[in-house]
mmCIF file with all atom_site columns, N, CA and C in Angstrom:
data_model
loop_
_atom_site.group_PDB
_atom_site.id
_atom_site.type_symbol
_atom_site.label_atom_id
_atom_site.label_alt_id
_atom_site.label_comp_id
_atom_site.label_asym_id
_atom_site.label_entity_id
_atom_site.label_seq_id
_atom_site.pdbx_PDB_ins_code
_atom_site.Cartn_x
_atom_site.Cartn_y
_atom_site.Cartn_z
_atom_site.occupancy
_atom_site.B_iso_or_equiv
_atom_site.pdbx_formal_charge
_atom_site.auth_seq_id
_atom_site.auth_comp_id
_atom_site.auth_asym_id
_atom_site.auth_atom_id
_atom_site.pdbx_PDB_model_num
ATOM 1   N N  . MET T 1 1  ? -2.506  -7.102  2.077  1.00 0.00 ? 366 MET T N  1
ATOM 2   C CA . MET T 1 1  ? -2.086  -6.088  3.004  1.00 0.00 ? 366 MET T CA 1
ATOM 3   C C  . MET T 1 1  ? -3.253  -5.196  3.360  1.00 0.00 ? 366 MET T C  1
ATOM 4   N N  . SER T 1 2  ? -4.292  -5.796  3.785  1.00 0.00 ? 367 SER T N  1
ATOM 5   C CA . SER T 1 2  ? -5.446  -5.020  4.163  1.00 0.00 ? 367 SER T CA 1
ATOM 6   C C  . SER T 1 2  ? -5.339  -4.616  5.618  1.00 0.00 ? 367 SER T C  1
ATOM 7   N N  . GLY T 1 3  ? -6.336  -3.889  6.090  1.00 0.00 ? 368 GLY T N  1
ATOM 8   C CA . GLY T 1 3  ? -6.364  -3.499  7.483  1.00 0.00 ? 368 GLY T CA 1
ATOM 9   C C  . GLY T 1 3  ? -5.849  -2.097  7.721  1.00 0.00 ? 368 GLY T C  1
ATOM 10  N N  . PHE T 1 4  ? -5.465  -1.382  6.671  1.00 0.00 ? 369 PHE T N  1
ATOM 11  C CA . PHE T 1 4  ? -5.008  -0.022  6.853  1.00 0.00 ? 369 PHE T CA 1
ATOM 12  C C  . PHE T 1 4  ? -6.196  0.883   7.086  1.00 0.00 ? 369 PHE T C  1
ATOM 13  N N  . ARG T 1 5  ? -6.006  1.878   7.923  1.00 0.00 ? 370 ARG T N  1
ATOM 14  C CA . ARG T 1 5  ? -7.026  2.903   8.128  1.00 0.00 ? 370 ARG T CA 1
ATOM 15  C C  . ARG T 1 5  ? -6.512  4.187   7.492  1.00 0.00 ? 370 ARG T C  1
ATOM 16  N N  . SER T 1 6  ? -7.414  5.044   7.090  1.00 0.00 ? 371 SER T N  1
ATOM 17  C CA . SER T 1 6  ? -7.024  6.291   6.435  1.00 0.00 ? 371 SER T CA 1
ATOM 18  C C  . SER T 1 6  ? -6.004  7.062   7.254  1.00 0.00 ? 371 SER T C  1
ATOM 19  N N  . ALA T 1 7  ? -6.180  7.119   8.551  1.00 0.00 ? 372 ALA T N  1
ATOM 20  C CA . ALA T 1 7  ? -5.241  7.852   9.403  1.00 0.00 ? 372 ALA T CA 1
ATOM 21  C C  . ALA T 1 7  ? -3.842  7.263   9.301  1.00 0.00 ? 372 ALA T C  1
ATOM 22  N N  . ASP T 1 8  ? -3.747  5.942   9.135  1.00 0.00 ? 373 ASP T N  1
ATOM 23  C CA . ASP T 1 8  ? -2.444  5.303   9.027  1.00 0.00 ? 373 ASP T CA 1
ATOM 24  C C  . ASP T 1 8  ? -1.744  5.678   7.732  1.00 0.00 ? 373 ASP T C  1
ATOM 25  N N  . LEU T 1 9  ? -2.499  6.019   6.707  1.00 0.00 ? 374 LEU T N  1
ATOM 26  C CA . LEU T 1 9  ? -1.926  6.304   5.402  1.00 0.00 ? 374 LEU T CA 1
ATOM 27  C C  . LEU T 1 9  ? -1.545  7.768   5.225  1.00 0.00 ? 374 LEU T C  1
ATOM 28  N N  . ARG T 1 10 ? -1.884  8.613   6.182  1.00 0.00 ? 375 ARG T N  1
ATOM 29  C CA . ARG T 1 10 ? -1.577  10.037  6.048  1.00 0.00 ? 375 ARG T CA 1
ATOM 30  C C  . ARG T 1 10 ? -0.082  10.301  6.029  1.00 0.00 ? 375 ARG T C  1
ATOM 31  N N  . ASP T 1 11 ? 0.669   9.528   6.773  1.00 0.00 ? 376 ASP T N  1
ATOM 32  C CA . ASP T 1 11 ? 2.118   9.702   6.812  1.00 0.00 ? 376 ASP T CA 1
ATOM 33  C C  . ASP T 1 11 ? 2.734   8.756   5.786  1.00 0.00 ? 376 ASP T C  1
ATOM 34  N N  . ALA T 1 12 ? 2.557   9.092   4.511  1.00 0.00 ? 377 ALA T N  1
ATOM 35  C CA . ALA T 1 12 ? 2.982   8.203   3.428  1.00 0.00 ? 377 ALA T CA 1
ATOM 36  C C  . ALA T 1 12 ? 4.453   7.793   3.513  1.00 0.00 ? 377 ALA T C  1
ATOM 37  N N  . PRO T 1 13 ? 5.409   8.707   3.783  1.00 0.00 ? 378 PRO T N  1
ATOM 38  C CA . PRO T 1 13 ? 6.805   8.256   3.857  1.00 0.00 ? 378 PRO T CA 1
ATOM 39  C C  . PRO T 1 13 ? 7.018   7.186   4.927  1.00 0.00 ? 378 PRO T C  1
ATOM 40  N N  . GLN T 1 14 ? 6.404   7.354   6.082  1.00 0.00 ? 379 GLN T N  1
ATOM 41  C CA . GLN T 1 14 ? 6.528   6.358   7.147  1.00 0.00 ? 379 GLN T CA 1
ATOM 42  C C  . GLN T 1 14 ? 5.870   5.049   6.719  1.00 0.00 ? 379 GLN T C  1
ATOM 43  N N  . THR T 1 15 ? 4.698   5.143   6.118  1.00 0.00 ? 380 THR T N  1
ATOM 44  C CA . THR T 1 15 ? 3.978   3.950   5.688  1.00 0.00 ? 380 THR T CA 1
ATOM 45  C C  . THR T 1 15 ? 4.757   3.210   4.613  1.00 0.00 ? 380 THR T C  1
ATOM 46  N N  . VAL T 1 16 ? 5.364   3.930   3.668  1.00 0.00 ? 381 VAL T N  1
ATOM 47  C CA . VAL T 1 16 ? 6.181   3.285   2.635  1.00 0.00 ? 381 VAL T CA 1
ATOM 48  C C  . VAL T 1 16 ? 7.360   2.571   3.277  1.00 0.00 ? 381 VAL T C  1
ATOM 49  N N  . ARG T 1 17 ? 7.966   3.159   4.294  1.00 0.00 ? 382 ARG T N  1
ATOM 50  C CA . ARG T 1 17 ? 9.081   2.486   4.990  1.00 0.00 ? 382 ARG T CA 1
ATOM 51  C C  . ARG T 1 17 ? 8.615   1.189   5.638  1.00 0.00 ? 382 ARG T C  1
ATOM 52  N N  . VAL T 1 18 ? 7.464   1.228   6.279  1.00 0.00 ? 383 VAL T N  1
ATOM 53  C CA . VAL T 1 18 ? 6.923   0.024   6.921  1.00 0.00 ? 383 VAL T CA 1
ATOM 54  C C  . VAL T 1 18 ? 6.605   -1.035  5.870  1.00 0.00 ? 383 VAL T C  1
ATOM 55  N N  . LEU T 1 19 ? 5.924   -0.639  4.796  1.00 0.00 ? 384 LEU T N  1
ATOM 56  C CA . LEU T 1 19 ? 5.590   -1.593  3.743  1.00 0.00 ? 384 LEU T CA 1
ATOM 57  C C  . LEU T 1 19 ? 6.849   -2.158  3.086  1.00 0.00 ? 384 LEU T C  1
ATOM 58  N N  . THR T 1 20 ? 7.852   -1.314  2.886  1.00 0.00 ? 385 THR T N  1
ATOM 59  C CA . THR T 1 20 ? 9.115   -1.781  2.305  1.00 0.00 ? 385 THR T CA 1
ATOM 60  C C  . THR T 1 20 ? 9.742   -2.840  3.192  1.00 0.00 ? 385 THR T C  1
ATOM 61  N N  . ARG T 1 21 ? 9.752   -2.591  4.478  1.00 0.00 ? 386 ARG T N  1
ATOM 62  C CA . ARG T 1 21 ? 10.315  -3.564  5.421  1.00 0.00 ? 386 ARG T CA 1
ATOM 63  C C  . ARG T 1 21 ? 9.530   -4.870  5.377  1.00 0.00 ? 386 ARG T C  1
ATOM 64  N N  . ARG T 1 22 ? 8.218   -4.789  5.314  1.00 0.00 ? 387 ARG T N  1
ATOM 65  C CA . ARG T 1 22 ? 7.394   -6.004  5.249  1.00 0.00 ? 387 ARG T CA 1
ATOM 66  C C  . ARG T 1 22 ? 7.658   -6.785  3.963  1.00 0.00 ? 387 ARG T C  1
ATOM 67  N N  . VAL T 1 23 ? 7.752   -6.080  2.848  1.00 0.00 ? 388 VAL T N  1
ATOM 68  C CA . VAL T 1 23 ? 8.056   -6.743  1.574  1.00 0.00 ? 388 VAL T CA 1
ATOM 69  C C  . VAL T 1 23 ? 9.423   -7.412  1.653  1.00 0.00 ? 388 VAL T C  1
ATOM 70  N N  . ASP T 1 24 ? 10.405  -6.689  2.183  1.00 0.00 ? 389 ASP T N  1
ATOM 71  C CA . ASP T 1 24 ? 11.755  -7.252  2.314  1.00 0.00 ? 389 ASP T CA 1
ATOM 72  C C  . ASP T 1 24 ? 11.763  -8.499  3.192  1.00 0.00 ? 389 ASP T C  1
ATOM 73  N N  . LEU T 1 25 ? 11.057  -8.441  4.316  1.00 0.00 ? 390 LEU T N  1
ATOM 74  C CA . LEU T 1 25 ? 11.006  -9.597  5.220  1.00 0.00 ? 390 LEU T CA 1
ATOM 75  C C  . LEU T 1 25 ? 10.338  -10.802 4.563  1.00 0.00 ? 390 LEU T C  1
ATOM 76  N N  . LEU T 1 26 ? 9.209   -10.573 3.920  1.00 0.00 ? 391 LEU T N  1
ATOM 77  C CA . LEU T 1 26 ? 8.521   -11.675 3.247  1.00 0.00 ? 391 LEU T CA 1
ATOM 78  C C  . LEU T 1 26 ? 9.399   -12.288 2.160  1.00 0.00 ? 391 LEU T C  1
ATOM 79  N N  . ALA T 1 27 ? 10.035  -11.436 1.365  1.00 0.00 ? 392 ALA T N  1
ATOM 80  C CA . ALA T 1 27 ? 10.896  -11.939 0.293  1.00 0.00 ? 392 ALA T CA 1
ATOM 81  C C  . ALA T 1 27 ? 12.050  -12.758 0.860  1.00 0.00 ? 392 ALA T C  1
ATOM 82  N N  . GLU T 1 28 ? 12.634  -12.267 1.942  1.00 0.00 ? 393 GLU T N  1
ATOM 83  C CA . GLU T 1 28 ? 13.769  -12.972 2.546  1.00 0.00 ? 393 GLU T CA 1
ATOM 84  C C  . GLU T 1 28 ? 13.338  -14.297 3.172  1.00 0.00 ? 393 GLU T C  1
ATOM 85  N N  . VAL T 1 29 ? 12.327  -14.260 4.009  1.00 0.00 ? 394 VAL T N  1
ATOM 86  C CA . VAL T 1 29 ? 11.894  -15.458 4.736  1.00 0.00 ? 394 VAL T CA 1
ATOM 87  C C  . VAL T 1 29 ? 11.355  -16.525 3.781  1.00 0.00 ? 394 VAL T C  1
ATOM 88  N N  . LEU T 1 30 ? 10.622  -16.091 2.766  1.00 0.00 ? 395 LEU T N  1
ATOM 89  C CA . LEU T 1 30 ? 10.013  -17.045 1.837  1.00 0.00 ? 395 LEU T CA 1
ATOM 90  C C  . LEU T 1 30 ? 10.896  -17.339 0.627  1.00 0.00 ? 395 LEU T C  1
ATOM 91  N N  . ASP T 1 31 ? 12.060  -16.681 0.571  1.00 0.00 ? 396 ASP T N  1
ATOM 92  C CA . ASP T 1 31 ? 13.001  -16.847 -0.539 1.00 0.00 ? 396 ASP T CA 1
ATOM 93  C C  . ASP T 1 31 ? 12.313  -16.573 -1.881 1.00 0.00 ? 396 ASP T C  1
ATOM 94  N N  . LEU T 1 32 ? 11.638  -15.425 -1.935 1.00 0.00 ? 397 LEU T N  1
ATOM 95  C CA . LEU T 1 32 ? 10.944  -14.998 -3.143 1.00 0.00 ? 397 LEU T CA 1
ATOM 96  C C  . LEU T 1 32 ? 11.560  -13.710 -3.663 1.00 0.00 ? 397 LEU T C  1
ATOM 97  N N  . ASP T 1 33 ? 11.329  -13.445 -4.931 1.00 0.00 ? 398 ASP T N  1
ATOM 98  C CA . ASP T 1 33 ? 11.782  -12.202 -5.538 1.00 0.00 ? 398 ASP T CA 1
ATOM 99  C C  . ASP T 1 33 ? 11.034  -11.026 -4.909 1.00 0.00 ? 398 ASP T C  1
ATOM 100 N N  . ARG T 1 34 ? 11.775  -10.003 -4.532 1.00 0.00 ? 399 ARG T N  1
ATOM 101 C CA . ARG T 1 34 ? 11.199  -8.838  -3.852 1.00 0.00 ? 399 ARG T CA 1
ATOM 102 C C  . ARG T 1 34 ? 10.124  -8.157  -4.702 1.00 0.00 ? 399 ARG T C  1
ATOM 103 N N  . ALA T 1 35 ? 10.395  -7.984  -5.993 1.00 0.00 ? 400 ALA T N  1
ATOM 104 C CA . ALA T 1 35 ? 9.424   -7.335  -6.880 1.00 0.00 ? 400 ALA T CA 1
ATOM 105 C C  . ALA T 1 35 ? 8.145   -8.161  -6.981 1.00 0.00 ? 400 ALA T C  1
ATOM 106 N N  . ARG T 1 36 ? 8.293   -9.470  -6.962 1.00 0.00 ? 401 ARG T N  1
ATOM 107 C CA . ARG T 1 36 ? 7.106   -10.328 -7.040 1.00 0.00 ? 401 ARG T CA 1
ATOM 108 C C  . ARG T 1 36 ? 6.243   -10.180 -5.787 1.00 0.00 ? 401 ARG T C  1
ATOM 109 N N  . VAL T 1 37 ? 6.881   -10.118 -4.618 1.00 0.00 ? 402 VAL T N  1
ATOM 110 C CA . VAL T 1 37 ? 6.140   -9.934  -3.366 1.00 0.00 ? 402 VAL T CA 1
ATOM 111 C C  . VAL T 1 37 ? 5.413   -8.592  -3.392 1.00 0.00 ? 402 VAL T C  1
ATOM 112 N N  . ARG T 1 38 ? 6.114   -7.557  -3.823 1.00 0.00 ? 403 ARG T N  1
ATOM 113 C CA . ARG T 1 38 ? 5.522   -6.215  -3.912 1.00 0.00 ? 403 ARG T CA 1
ATOM 114 C C  . ARG T 1 38 ? 4.328   -6.212  -4.862 1.00 0.00 ? 403 ARG T C  1
ATOM 115 N N  . ASP T 1 39 ? 4.509   -6.797  -6.035 1.00 0.00 ? 404 ASP T N  1
ATOM 116 C CA . ASP T 1 39 ? 3.440   -6.824  -7.032 1.00 0.00 ? 404 ASP T CA 1
ATOM 117 C C  . ASP T 1 39 ? 2.245   -7.647  -6.551 1.00 0.00 ? 404 ASP T C  1
ATOM 118 N N  . TRP T 1 40 ? 2.517   -8.739  -5.837 1.00 0.00 ? 405 TRP T N  1
ATOM 119 C CA . TRP T 1 40 ? 1.441   -9.547  -5.280 1.00 0.00 ? 405 TRP T CA 1
ATOM 120 C C  . TRP T 1 40 ? 0.631   -8.715  -4.281 1.00 0.00 ? 405 TRP T C  1
ATOM 121 N N  . GLY T 1 41 ? 1.320   -7.951  -3.454 1.00 0.00 ? 406 GLY T N  1
ATOM 122 C CA . GLY T 1 41 ? 0.631   -7.090  -2.491 1.00 0.00 ? 406 GLY T CA 1
ATOM 123 C C  . GLY T 1 41 ? -0.246  -6.056  -3.181 1.00 0.00 ? 406 GLY T C  1
ATOM 124 N N  . MET T 1 42 ? 0.269   -5.476  -4.264 1.00 0.00 ? 407 MET T N  1
ATOM 125 C CA . MET T 1 42 ? -0.522  -4.507  -5.024 1.00 0.00 ? 407 MET T CA 1
ATOM 126 C C  . MET T 1 42 ? -1.760  -5.171  -5.613 1.00 0.00 ? 407 MET T C  1
ATOM 127 N N  . ALA T 1 43 ? -1.581  -6.344  -6.198 1.00 0.00 ? 408 ALA T N  1
ATOM 128 C CA . ALA T 1 43 ? -2.714  -7.063  -6.795 1.00 0.00 ? 408 ALA T CA 1
ATOM 129 C C  . ALA T 1 43 ? -3.760  -7.402  -5.735 1.00 0.00 ? 408 ALA T C  1
ATOM 130 N N  . GLN T 1 44 ? -3.310  -7.831  -4.572 1.00 0.00 ? 409 GLN T N  1
ATOM 131 C CA . GLN T 1 44 ? -4.242  -8.178  -3.493 1.00 0.00 ? 409 GLN T CA 1
ATOM 132 C C  . GLN T 1 44 ? -5.014  -6.949  -3.017 1.00 0.00 ? 409 GLN T C  1
ATOM 133 N N  . ALA T 1 45 ? -4.340  -5.805  -2.945 1.00 0.00 ? 410 ALA T N  1
ATOM 134 C CA . ALA T 1 45 ? -5.009  -4.575  -2.509 1.00 0.00 ? 410 ALA T CA 1
ATOM 135 C C  . ALA T 1 45 ? -6.079  -4.154  -3.515 1.00 0.00 ? 410 ALA T C  1
ATOM 136 N N  . VAL T 1 46 ? -5.754  -4.247  -4.812 1.00 0.00 ? 411 VAL T N  1
ATOM 137 C CA . VAL T 1 46 ? -6.731  -3.892  -5.847 1.00 0.00 ? 411 VAL T CA 1
ATOM 138 C C  . VAL T 1 46 ? -7.902  -4.876  -5.830 1.00 0.00 ? 411 VAL T C  1
ATOM 139 N N  . LEU T 1 47 ? -7.607  -6.166  -5.684 1.00 0.00 ? 412 LEU T N  1
ATOM 140 C CA . LEU T 1 47 ? -8.669  -7.171  -5.602 1.00 0.00 ? 412 LEU T CA 1
ATOM 141 C C  . LEU T 1 47 ? -9.573  -6.907  -4.398 1.00 0.00 ? 412 LEU T C  1
ATOM 142 N N  . SER T 1 48 ? -8.967  -6.557  -3.286 1.00 0.00 ? 413 SER T N  1
ATOM 143 C CA . SER T 1 48 ? -9.742  -6.243  -2.089 1.00 0.00 ? 413 SER T CA 1
ATOM 144 C C  . SER T 1 48 ? -10.657 -5.044  -2.336 1.00 0.00 ? 413 SER T C  1
ATOM 145 N N  . ALA T 1 49 ? -10.120 -4.022  -3.028 1.00 0.00 ? 414 ALA T N  1
ATOM 146 C CA . ALA T 1 49 ? -10.936 -2.847  -3.358 1.00 0.00 ? 414 ALA T CA 1
ATOM 147 C C  . ALA T 1 49 ? -12.126 -3.259  -4.222 1.00 0.00 ? 414 ALA T C  1
ATOM 148 N N  . TRP T 1 50 ? -11.888 -4.133  -5.183 1.00 0.00 ? 415 TRP T N  1
ATOM 149 C CA . TRP T 1 50 ? -12.971 -4.581  -6.053 1.00 0.00 ? 415 TRP T CA 1
ATOM 150 C C  . TRP T 1 50 ? -14.048 -5.316  -5.260 1.00 0.00 ? 415 TRP T C  1
ATOM 151 N N  . TRP T 1 51 ? -13.635 -6.185  -4.357 1.00 0.00 ? 416 TRP T N  1
ATOM 152 C CA . TRP T 1 51 ? -14.605 -6.905  -3.532 1.00 0.00 ? 416 TRP T CA 1
ATOM 153 C C  . TRP T 1 51 ? -15.434 -5.938  -2.692 1.00 0.00 ? 416 TRP T C  1
ATOM 154 N N  . ILE T 1 52 ? -14.780 -4.908  -2.183 1.00 0.00 ? 417 ILE T N  1
ATOM 155 C CA . ILE T 1 52 ? -15.491 -3.907  -1.383 1.00 0.00 ? 417 ILE T CA 1
ATOM 156 C C  . ILE T 1 52 ? -16.539 -3.198  -2.243 1.00 0.00 ? 417 ILE T C  1
ATOM 157 N N  . ILE T 1 53 ? -16.159 -2.850  -3.476 1.00 0.00 ? 418 ILE T N  1
ATOM 158 C CA . ILE T 1 53 ? -17.101 -2.209  -4.399 1.00 0.00 ? 418 ILE T CA 1
ATOM 159 C C  . ILE T 1 53 ? -18.270 -3.150  -4.689 1.00 0.00 ? 418 ILE T C  1
ATOM 160 N N  . GLU T 1 54 ? -17.955 -4.419  -4.953 1.00 0.00 ? 419 GLU T N  1
ATOM 161 C CA . GLU T 1 54 ? -19.018 -5.400  -5.222 1.00 0.00 ? 419 GLU T CA 1
ATOM 162 C C  . GLU T 1 54 ? -19.990 -5.530  -4.049 1.00 0.00 ? 419 GLU T C  1
ATOM 163 N N  . ASP T 1 55 ? -19.469 -5.365  -2.843 1.00 0.00 ? 420 ASP T N  1
ATOM 164 C CA . ASP T 1 55 ? -20.312 -5.458  -1.649 1.00 0.00 ? 420 ASP T CA 1
ATOM 165 C C  . ASP T 1 55 ? -21.144 -4.200  -1.420 1.00 0.00 ? 420 ASP T C  1
ATOM 166 N N  . GLY T 1 56 ? -20.952 -3.183  -2.271 1.00 0.00 ? 421 GLY T N  1
ATOM 167 C CA . GLY T 1 56 ? -21.746 -1.969  -2.170 1.00 0.00 ? 421 GLY T CA 1
ATOM 168 C C  . GLY T 1 56 ? -21.211 -0.944  -1.193 1.00 0.00 ? 421 GLY T C  1
ATOM 169 N N  . SER T 1 57 ? -19.986 -1.126  -0.734 1.00 0.00 ? 422 SER T N  1
ATOM 170 C CA . SER T 1 57 ? -19.390 -0.178  0.210  1.00 0.00 ? 422 SER T CA 1
ATOM 171 C C  . SER T 1 57 ? -18.594 0.877   -0.553 1.00 0.00 ? 422 SER T C  1
ATOM 172 N N  . ASP T 1 58 ? -18.372 2.000   0.105  1.00 0.00 ? 423 ASP T N  1
ATOM 173 C CA . ASP T 1 58 ? -17.563 3.061   -0.500 1.00 0.00 ? 423 ASP T CA 1
ATOM 174 C C  . ASP T 1 58 ? -16.205 3.195   0.193  1.00 0.00 ? 423 ASP T C  1
ATOM 175 N N  . LYS T 1 59 ? -15.763 2.150   0.863  1.00 0.00 ? 424 LYS T N  1
ATOM 176 C CA . LYS T 1 59 ? -14.502 2.189   1.611  1.00 0.00 ? 424 LYS T CA 1
ATOM 177 C C  . LYS T 1 59 ? -13.319 1.662   0.791  1.00 0.00 ? 424 LYS T C  1
ATOM 178 N N  . TRP T 1 60 ? -13.482 1.545   -0.516 1.00 0.00 ? 425 TRP T N  1
ATOM 179 C CA . TRP T 1 60 ? -12.449 0.979   -1.370 1.00 0.00 ? 425 TRP T CA 1
ATOM 180 C C  . TRP T 1 60 ? -11.210 1.865   -1.508 1.00 0.00 ? 425 TRP T C  1
ATOM 181 N N  . GLU T 1 61 ? -11.350 3.149   -1.239 1.00 0.00 ? 426 GLU T N  1
ATOM 182 C CA . GLU T 1 61 ? -10.231 4.076   -1.425 1.00 0.00 ? 426 GLU T CA 1
ATOM 183 C C  . GLU T 1 61 ? -9.015  3.698   -0.588 1.00 0.00 ? 426 GLU T C  1
ATOM 184 N N  . GLU T 1 62 ? -9.245  3.155   0.598  1.00 0.00 ? 427 GLU T N  1
ATOM 185 C CA . GLU T 1 62 ? -8.133  2.785   1.475  1.00 0.00 ? 427 GLU T CA 1
ATOM 186 C C  . GLU T 1 62 ? -7.285  1.682   0.849  1.00 0.00 ? 427 GLU T C  1
ATOM 187 N N  . GLN T 1 63 ? -7.931  0.741   0.189  1.00 0.00 ? 428 GLN T N  1
ATOM 188 C CA . GLN T 1 63 ? -7.195  -0.349  -0.446 1.00 0.00 ? 428 GLN T CA 1
ATOM 189 C C  . GLN T 1 63 ? -6.400  0.158   -1.647 1.00 0.00 ? 428 GLN T C  1
ATOM 190 N N  . ILE T 1 64 ? -6.983  1.068   -2.410 1.00 0.00 ? 429 ILE T N  1
ATOM 191 C CA . ILE T 1 64 ? -6.266  1.640   -3.551 1.00 0.00 ? 429 ILE T CA 1
ATOM 192 C C  . ILE T 1 64 ? -5.086  2.469   -3.052 1.00 0.00 ? 429 ILE T C  1
ATOM 193 N N  . ALA T 1 65 ? -5.264  3.183   -1.947 1.00 0.00 ? 430 ALA T N  1
ATOM 194 C CA . ALA T 1 65 ? -4.153  3.940   -1.362 1.00 0.00 ? 430 ALA T CA 1
ATOM 195 C C  . ALA T 1 65 ? -3.022  3.002   -0.969 1.00 0.00 ? 430 ALA T C  1
ATOM 196 N N  . CYS T 1 66 ? -3.361  1.847   -0.427 1.00 0.00 ? 431 CYS T N  1
ATOM 197 C CA . CYS T 1 66 ? -2.345  0.859   -0.069 1.00 0.00 ? 431 CYS T CA 1
ATOM 198 C C  . CYS T 1 66 ? -1.613  0.386   -1.323 1.00 0.00 ? 431 CYS T C  1
ATOM 199 N N  . ALA T 1 67 ? -2.350  0.104   -2.397 1.00 0.00 ? 432 ALA T N  1
ATOM 200 C CA . ALA T 1 67 ? -1.729  -0.318  -3.656 1.00 0.00 ? 432 ALA T CA 1
ATOM 201 C C  . ALA T 1 67 ? -0.800  0.768   -4.191 1.00 0.00 ? 432 ALA T C  1
ATOM 202 N N  . GLU T 1 68 ? -1.218  2.020   -4.093 1.00 0.00 ? 433 GLU T N  1
ATOM 203 C CA . GLU T 1 68 ? -0.379  3.125   -4.560 1.00 0.00 ? 433 GLU T CA 1
ATOM 204 C C  . GLU T 1 68 ? 0.894   3.243   -3.731 1.00 0.00 ? 433 GLU T C  1
ATOM 205 N N  . LEU T 1 69 ? 0.780   3.031   -2.432 1.00 0.00 ? 434 LEU T N  1
ATOM 206 C CA . LEU T 1 69 ? 1.967   3.082   -1.580 1.00 0.00 ? 434 LEU T CA 1
ATOM 207 C C  . LEU T 1 69 ? 2.912   1.927   -1.896 1.00 0.00 ? 434 LEU T C  1
ATOM 208 N N  . LEU T 1 70 ? 2.362   0.760   -2.144 1.00 0.00 ? 435 LEU T N  1
ATOM 209 C CA . LEU T 1 70 ? 3.207   -0.368  -2.546 1.00 0.00 ? 435 LEU T CA 1
ATOM 210 C C  . LEU T 1 70 ? 3.902   -0.064  -3.874 1.00 0.00 ? 435 LEU T C  1
ATOM 211 N N  . ALA T 1 71 ? 3.213   0.622   -4.773 1.00 0.00 ? 436 ALA T N  1
ATOM 212 C CA . ALA T 1 71 ? 3.808   0.989   -6.058 1.00 0.00 ? 436 ALA T CA 1
ATOM 213 C C  . ALA T 1 71 ? 4.987   1.938   -5.879 1.00 0.00 ? 436 ALA T C  1
ATOM 214 N N  . ALA T 1 72 ? 5.018   2.661   -4.772 1.00 0.00 ? 437 ALA T N  1
ATOM 215 C CA . ALA T 1 72 ? 6.118   3.592   -4.506 1.00 0.00 ? 437 ALA T CA 1
ATOM 216 C C  . ALA T 1 72 ? 7.399   2.879   -4.089 1.00 0.00 ? 437 ALA T C  1
ATOM 217 N N  . ILE T 1 73 ? 7.282   1.599   -3.762 1.00 0.00 ? 438 ILE T N  1
ATOM 218 C CA . ILE T 1 73 ? 8.466   0.826   -3.383 1.00 0.00 ? 438 ILE T CA 1
ATOM 219 C C  . ILE T 1 73 ? 9.233   0.483   -4.649 1.00 0.00 ? 438 ILE T C  1
ATOM 220 N N  . GLU T 1 74 ? 10.508  0.804   -4.663 1.00 0.00 ? 439 GLU T N  1
ATOM 221 C CA . GLU T 1 74 ? 11.331  0.544   -5.845 1.00 0.00 ? 439 GLU T CA 1
ATOM 222 C C  . GLU T 1 74 ? 11.447  -0.939  -6.128 1.00 0.00 ? 439 GLU T C  1
ATOM 223 N N  . ARG T 1 75 ? 11.508  -1.246  -7.402 1.00 0.00 ? 440 ARG T N  1
ATOM 224 C CA . ARG T 1 75 ? 11.778  -2.629  -7.804 1.00 0.00 ? 440 ARG T CA 1
ATOM 225 C C  . ARG T 1 75 ? 13.264  -2.905  -7.605 1.00 0.00 ? 440 ARG T C  1
ATOM 226 N N  . SER T 1 76 ? 13.553  -4.141  -7.262 1.00 0.00 ? 441 SER T N  1
ATOM 227 C CA . SER T 1 76 ? 14.975  -4.500  -7.131 1.00 0.00 ? 441 SER T CA 1
ATOM 228 C C  . SER T 1 76 ? 15.244  -5.805  -7.837 1.00 0.00 ? 441 SER T C  1
#
């Protein structure tokens, strides 16, 4: 779930709603457990942040913010 810009993350409640909808859609369409889809997204965001750090960039905060927002989605 990369591609977020800092400005997009400022409205956290709206962003959590969008991410929740995306997780729900992926889980439904792919017939996967919702919590697993959510956790996969969090893992991918953290991995992306690590790759950014390895590349010597300081833009990793956006990916961690995405992981934190995904963590705000309730498990079901």
